Amino acid sequence: MLVLSTLGVIPTEWWQSVDCGTAESLAYPFDTARFVLVQGYTVPSPRHQGRYHTGEDWSIPGGDALGQPVTAAGRGKIRYSYAVGWGRDAGVVIVEHHMPDGVVLYSQYGHITESDAVKFRAVGECVEQGDILGVVADVRPAPHVHFEIRLAQPDTPGAGYTWTLPEADSIGYRSPSALVGAYSVVHSDAP
C-alpha cells in the first residue's frame, strides 16, 4: 500500500515505522485567551438531527477565528492530512500521540485549511506540541475549529456527530478538555 504526500509517493511501511517519541503533555491547539467553546463534547445538535457531538467546537466571537493558526496538541505523528477531508466543511488533520502511560490517542482538527504561509503536513511526519497544522477555515455556521480526541480510527476523519453517546462508540471518543487537563503535566492514570 502507498500513501501520497507532498514529497511524492511514500511506502506505508516507512511512515508507519517512524517513531515520533512520547507526547509528554497535551495542550489546546489554539489560543484559549481568545477562543471560546461554542459547542461542547457529547452535546446533542439540533442541526444534526439530535446526534451527539464527538468533539468540541471552538471559535472567537465575532467571526475573528478565520485564518487563526491551529496547532498540534502534543508531540506525535501525522496519520491523516487532507485539505478537503470534510468536503465543503474544509480540511482535517489527525495526529497520533503516544502518551507516557502507554495510551495511544488520536487528536483530530477539523474545519481547517491551508494558507499562503501554512501548508498541511505530510502523512508520517513528526510534529511537536505547538507546531502549526493549518488555519481556521471559512465554514458554516461560522469559522471554528472542531477539536476531537479518540482511541481508534486514526486514518479516517469522523463525521463529528454520532447517534450513540460518543464514549460508548467503538471509536472511543473522549472529552478533549478532560484529556488536556489530565495530560497538562506528565500523568500516569489518564483515560
mmCIF file of C-alpha atoms in Angstrom:
data_model
loop_
_atom_site.group_PDB
_atom_site.id
_atom_site.type_symbol
_atom_site.label_atom_id
_atom_site.label_comp_id
_atom_site.label_asym_id
_atom_site.label_seq_id
_atom_site.Cartn_x
_atom_site.Cartn_y
_atom_site.Cartn_z
ATOM 1 C CA MET A 1 0.000 0.000 0.000
ATOM 2 C CA LEU A 2 1.224 3.514 -0.795
ATOM 3 C CA VAL A 3 0.404 6.911 0.668
ATOM 4 C CA LEU A 4 0.578 10.137 -1.307
ATOM 5 C CA SER A 5 2.378 13.074 0.233
ATOM 6 C CA THR A 6 3.713 16.425 -0.854
ATOM 7 C CA LEU A 7 7.059 14.664 -1.378
ATOM 8 C CA GLY A 8 5.623 12.082 -3.771
ATOM 9 C CA VAL A 9 4.610 8.523 -3.016
ATOM 10 C CA ILE A 10 5.826 7.121 0.284
ATOM 11 C CA PRO A 11 5.628 3.408 1.143
ATOM 12 C CA THR A 12 3.184 2.878 4.017
ATOM 13 C CA GLU A 13 5.718 0.666 5.783
ATOM 14 C CA TRP A 14 8.103 3.620 6.024
ATOM 15 C CA TRP A 15 5.835 6.131 7.727
ATOM 16 C CA GLN A 16 4.201 3.533 9.951
ATOM 17 C CA SER A 17 7.621 2.669 11.389
ATOM 18 C CA VAL A 18 8.513 6.310 12.144
ATOM 19 C CA ASP A 19 8.883 6.843 15.909
ATOM 20 C CA CYS A 20 7.980 10.389 16.872
ATOM 21 C CA GLY A 21 8.538 9.876 20.579
ATOM 22 C CA THR A 22 6.282 10.369 23.567
ATOM 23 C CA ALA A 23 3.872 13.248 23.991
ATOM 24 C CA GLU A 24 4.769 14.418 27.478
ATOM 25 C CA SER A 25 1.640 16.592 27.671
ATOM 26 C CA LEU A 26 -1.378 17.840 25.734
ATOM 27 C CA ALA A 27 -2.472 21.443 25.240
ATOM 28 C CA TYR A 28 -5.290 23.195 23.437
ATOM 29 C CA PRO A 29 -4.497 23.656 19.734
ATOM 30 C CA PHE A 30 -5.394 27.360 19.757
ATOM 31 C CA ASP A 31 -5.093 30.421 21.972
ATOM 32 C CA THR A 32 -7.619 29.883 24.800
ATOM 33 C CA ALA A 33 -7.297 33.554 25.770
ATOM 34 C CA ARG A 34 -9.133 34.315 22.506
ATOM 35 C CA PHE A 35 -11.056 31.159 21.570
ATOM 36 C CA VAL A 36 -14.216 30.159 23.449
ATOM 37 C CA LEU A 37 -16.102 26.873 23.497
ATOM 38 C CA VAL A 38 -19.170 27.191 21.252
ATOM 39 C CA GLN A 39 -20.340 23.551 21.205
ATOM 40 C CA GLY A 40 -19.294 21.046 23.833
ATOM 41 C CA TYR A 41 -18.452 17.368 23.740
ATOM 42 C CA THR A 42 -21.492 14.989 23.700
ATOM 43 C CA VAL A 43 -23.957 17.886 23.237
ATOM 44 C CA PRO A 44 -26.913 16.861 21.013
ATOM 45 C CA SER A 45 -27.142 19.049 17.912
ATOM 46 C CA PRO A 46 -30.482 20.264 16.551
ATOM 47 C CA ARG A 47 -28.686 20.990 13.224
ATOM 48 C CA HIS A 48 -27.684 17.309 13.008
ATOM 49 C CA GLN A 49 -30.972 15.591 13.937
ATOM 50 C CA GLY A 50 -30.076 15.382 17.639
ATOM 51 C CA ARG A 51 -26.877 13.411 17.112
ATOM 52 C CA TYR A 52 -24.155 13.772 19.753
ATOM 53 C CA HIS A 53 -21.092 15.936 19.141
ATOM 54 C CA THR A 54 -17.877 13.841 19.118
ATOM 55 C CA GLY A 55 -15.551 16.725 19.911
ATOM 56 C CA GLU A 56 -15.544 20.381 20.890
ATOM 57 C CA ASP A 57 -16.051 23.373 18.619
ATOM 58 C CA TRP A 58 -14.032 26.471 19.488
ATOM 59 C CA SER A 59 -14.241 29.918 17.908
ATOM 60 C CA ILE A 60 -13.510 33.580 18.503
ATOM 61 C CA PRO A 61 -16.588 35.771 18.999
ATOM 62 C CA GLY A 62 -17.430 37.964 16.033
ATOM 63 C CA GLY A 63 -16.042 35.562 13.410
ATOM 64 C CA ASP A 64 -12.444 36.543 14.140
ATOM 65 C CA ALA A 65 -11.303 32.888 14.178
ATOM 66 C CA LEU A 66 -10.957 32.865 10.381
ATOM 67 C CA GLY A 67 -7.309 32.317 9.443
ATOM 68 C CA GLN A 68 -6.108 31.793 13.029
ATOM 69 C CA PRO A 69 -3.465 29.055 13.492
ATOM 70 C CA VAL A 70 -4.397 25.589 14.749
ATOM 71 C CA THR A 71 -1.514 23.713 16.367
ATOM 72 C CA ALA A 72 -0.671 20.148 17.382
ATOM 73 C CA ALA A 73 -1.985 19.382 20.875
ATOM 74 C CA GLY A 74 1.101 17.301 21.597
ATOM 75 C CA ARG A 75 4.101 15.571 20.060
ATOM 76 C CA GLY A 76 3.063 12.955 17.560
ATOM 77 C CA LYS A 77 2.863 11.619 14.025
ATOM 78 C CA ILE A 78 0.558 12.852 11.270
ATOM 79 C CA ARG A 79 -1.814 9.990 10.397
ATOM 80 C CA TYR A 80 -4.261 11.865 8.147
ATOM 81 C CA SER A 81 -3.850 15.190 6.384
ATOM 82 C CA TYR A 82 -6.201 16.356 3.666
ATOM 83 C CA ALA A 83 -7.162 19.918 2.780
ATOM 84 C CA VAL A 84 -10.680 18.857 1.735
ATOM 85 C CA GLY A 85 -11.101 15.966 4.191
ATOM 86 C CA TRP A 86 -14.588 17.222 5.101
ATOM 87 C CA GLY A 87 -15.514 18.422 1.623
ATOM 88 C CA ARG A 88 -17.209 21.811 1.770
ATOM 89 C CA ASP A 89 -16.515 21.860 5.516
ATOM 90 C CA ALA A 90 -12.765 22.141 4.792
ATOM 91 C CA GLY A 91 -9.768 20.079 5.826
ATOM 92 C CA VAL A 92 -8.866 17.616 8.546
ATOM 93 C CA VAL A 93 -5.609 16.611 10.209
ATOM 94 C CA ILE A 94 -5.279 13.648 12.605
ATOM 95 C CA VAL A 95 -2.216 13.237 14.856
ATOM 96 C CA GLU A 96 -1.229 10.038 16.707
ATOM 97 C CA HIS A 97 0.096 10.623 20.243
ATOM 98 C CA HIS A 98 1.906 8.029 22.375
ATOM 99 C CA MET A 99 1.335 9.147 25.961
ATOM 100 C CA PRO A 100 3.703 8.482 28.903
ATOM 101 C CA ASP A 101 1.253 5.982 30.432
ATOM 102 C CA GLY A 102 1.210 3.848 27.257
ATOM 103 C CA VAL A 103 -2.156 5.097 25.957
ATOM 104 C CA VAL A 104 -2.303 5.960 22.248
ATOM 105 C CA LEU A 105 -4.594 8.875 21.405
ATOM 106 C CA TYR A 106 -5.617 10.405 18.092
ATOM 107 C CA SER A 107 -6.340 14.127 18.022
ATOM 108 C CA GLN A 108 -8.406 15.426 15.127
ATOM 109 C CA TYR A 109 -8.548 19.016 13.929
ATOM 110 C CA GLY A 110 -11.451 19.757 11.586
ATOM 111 C CA HIS A 111 -12.643 22.790 9.611
ATOM 112 C CA ILE A 112 -9.086 23.892 8.931
ATOM 113 C CA THR A 113 -7.361 24.870 5.708
ATOM 114 C CA GLU A 114 -4.034 25.871 4.242
ATOM 115 C CA SER A 115 -2.892 29.448 3.691
ATOM 116 C CA ASP A 116 -0.099 31.063 1.702
ATOM 117 C CA ALA A 117 2.181 30.631 4.728
ATOM 118 C CA VAL A 118 0.828 27.347 6.177
ATOM 119 C CA LYS A 119 0.610 24.042 4.302
ATOM 120 C CA PHE A 120 -0.734 20.759 5.674
ATOM 121 C CA ARG A 121 1.945 18.342 6.900
ATOM 122 C CA ALA A 122 2.645 15.046 5.125
ATOM 123 C CA VAL A 123 1.359 11.747 6.484
ATOM 124 C CA GLY A 124 4.119 10.172 8.583
ATOM 125 C CA GLU A 125 5.713 13.490 9.523
ATOM 126 C CA CYS A 126 6.548 14.092 13.190
ATOM 127 C CA VAL A 127 5.200 17.204 14.879
ATOM 128 C CA GLU A 128 5.875 18.843 18.205
ATOM 129 C CA GLN A 129 3.305 20.359 20.532
ATOM 130 C CA GLY A 130 2.529 23.833 19.189
ATOM 131 C CA ASP A 131 3.550 23.166 15.562
ATOM 132 C CA ILE A 132 1.047 24.794 13.213
ATOM 133 C CA LEU A 133 -1.093 22.239 11.342
ATOM 134 C CA GLY A 134 -3.377 24.630 9.466
ATOM 135 C CA VAL A 135 -5.567 27.686 9.923
ATOM 136 C CA VAL A 136 -9.279 28.034 10.712
ATOM 137 C CA ALA A 137 -11.337 27.842 7.510
ATOM 138 C CA ASP A 138 -14.422 29.782 6.431
ATOM 139 C CA VAL A 139 -17.067 27.159 7.269
ATOM 140 C CA ARG A 140 -20.681 27.076 8.331
ATOM 141 C CA PRO A 141 -22.241 28.297 10.538
ATOM 142 C CA ALA A 142 -19.166 30.444 11.376
ATOM 143 C CA PRO A 143 -15.368 29.935 11.340
ATOM 144 C CA HIS A 144 -14.411 27.491 14.111
ATOM 145 C CA VAL A 145 -12.172 24.505 14.782
ATOM 146 C CA HIS A 146 -13.520 21.055 15.654
ATOM 147 C CA PHE A 147 -11.121 19.517 18.216
ATOM 148 C CA GLU A 148 -11.638 15.811 18.814
ATOM 149 C CA ILE A 149 -9.742 13.061 20.647
ATOM 150 C CA ARG A 150 -10.365 9.355 20.242
ATOM 151 C CA LEU A 151 -8.766 5.967 20.869
ATOM 152 C CA ALA A 152 -9.227 4.426 17.392
ATOM 153 C CA GLN A 153 -9.728 5.144 13.673
ATOM 154 C CA PRO A 154 -6.539 7.145 13.031
ATOM 155 C CA ASP A 155 -6.806 7.298 9.247
ATOM 156 C CA THR A 156 -10.385 8.472 8.697
ATOM 157 C CA PRO A 157 -11.932 11.762 9.728
ATOM 158 C CA GLY A 158 -15.057 11.111 11.743
ATOM 159 C CA ALA A 159 -18.373 12.695 10.930
ATOM 160 C CA GLY A 160 -18.245 14.940 14.014
ATOM 161 C CA TYR A 161 -21.533 13.514 15.295
ATOM 162 C CA THR A 162 -22.800 10.074 16.294
ATOM 163 C CA TRP A 163 -26.192 8.570 17.151
ATOM 164 C CA THR A 164 -24.756 6.910 20.284
ATOM 165 C CA LEU A 165 -23.063 8.628 23.189
ATOM 166 C CA PRO A 166 -19.518 9.216 21.928
ATOM 167 C CA GLU A 167 -17.660 7.370 24.704
ATOM 168 C CA ALA A 168 -19.816 4.282 24.074
ATOM 169 C CA ASP A 169 -18.983 4.319 20.349
ATOM 170 C CA SER A 170 -16.414 1.757 19.147
ATOM 171 C CA ILE A 171 -14.120 4.614 18.073
ATOM 172 C CA GLY A 172 -13.671 5.551 21.744
ATOM 173 C CA TYR A 173 -14.203 9.293 21.631
ATOM 174 C CA ARG A 174 -13.017 11.184 24.709
ATOM 175 C CA SER A 175 -13.560 14.680 26.061
ATOM 176 C CA PRO A 176 -10.809 16.897 24.637
ATOM 177 C CA SER A 177 -10.915 19.318 27.588
ATOM 178 C CA ALA A 178 -10.758 16.469 30.098
ATOM 179 C CA LEU A 179 -7.718 14.931 28.387
ATOM 180 C CA VAL A 180 -5.938 18.267 28.014
ATOM 181 C CA GLY A 181 -6.497 18.712 31.765
ATOM 182 C CA ALA A 182 -5.375 15.164 32.573
ATOM 183 C CA TYR A 183 -2.269 15.382 30.407
ATOM 184 C CA SER A 184 -1.325 19.008 31.008
ATOM 185 C CA VAL A 185 1.526 17.565 33.070
ATOM 186 C CA VAL A 186 3.029 14.077 32.867
ATOM 187 C CA HIS A 187 0.212 11.904 34.176
ATOM 188 C CA SER A 188 0.112 8.174 34.758
ATOM 189 C CA ASP A 189 -3.618 7.461 35.012
ATOM 190 C CA ALA A 190 -5.450 9.457 32.295
ATOM 191 C CA PRO A 191 -8.216 7.884 30.132
#
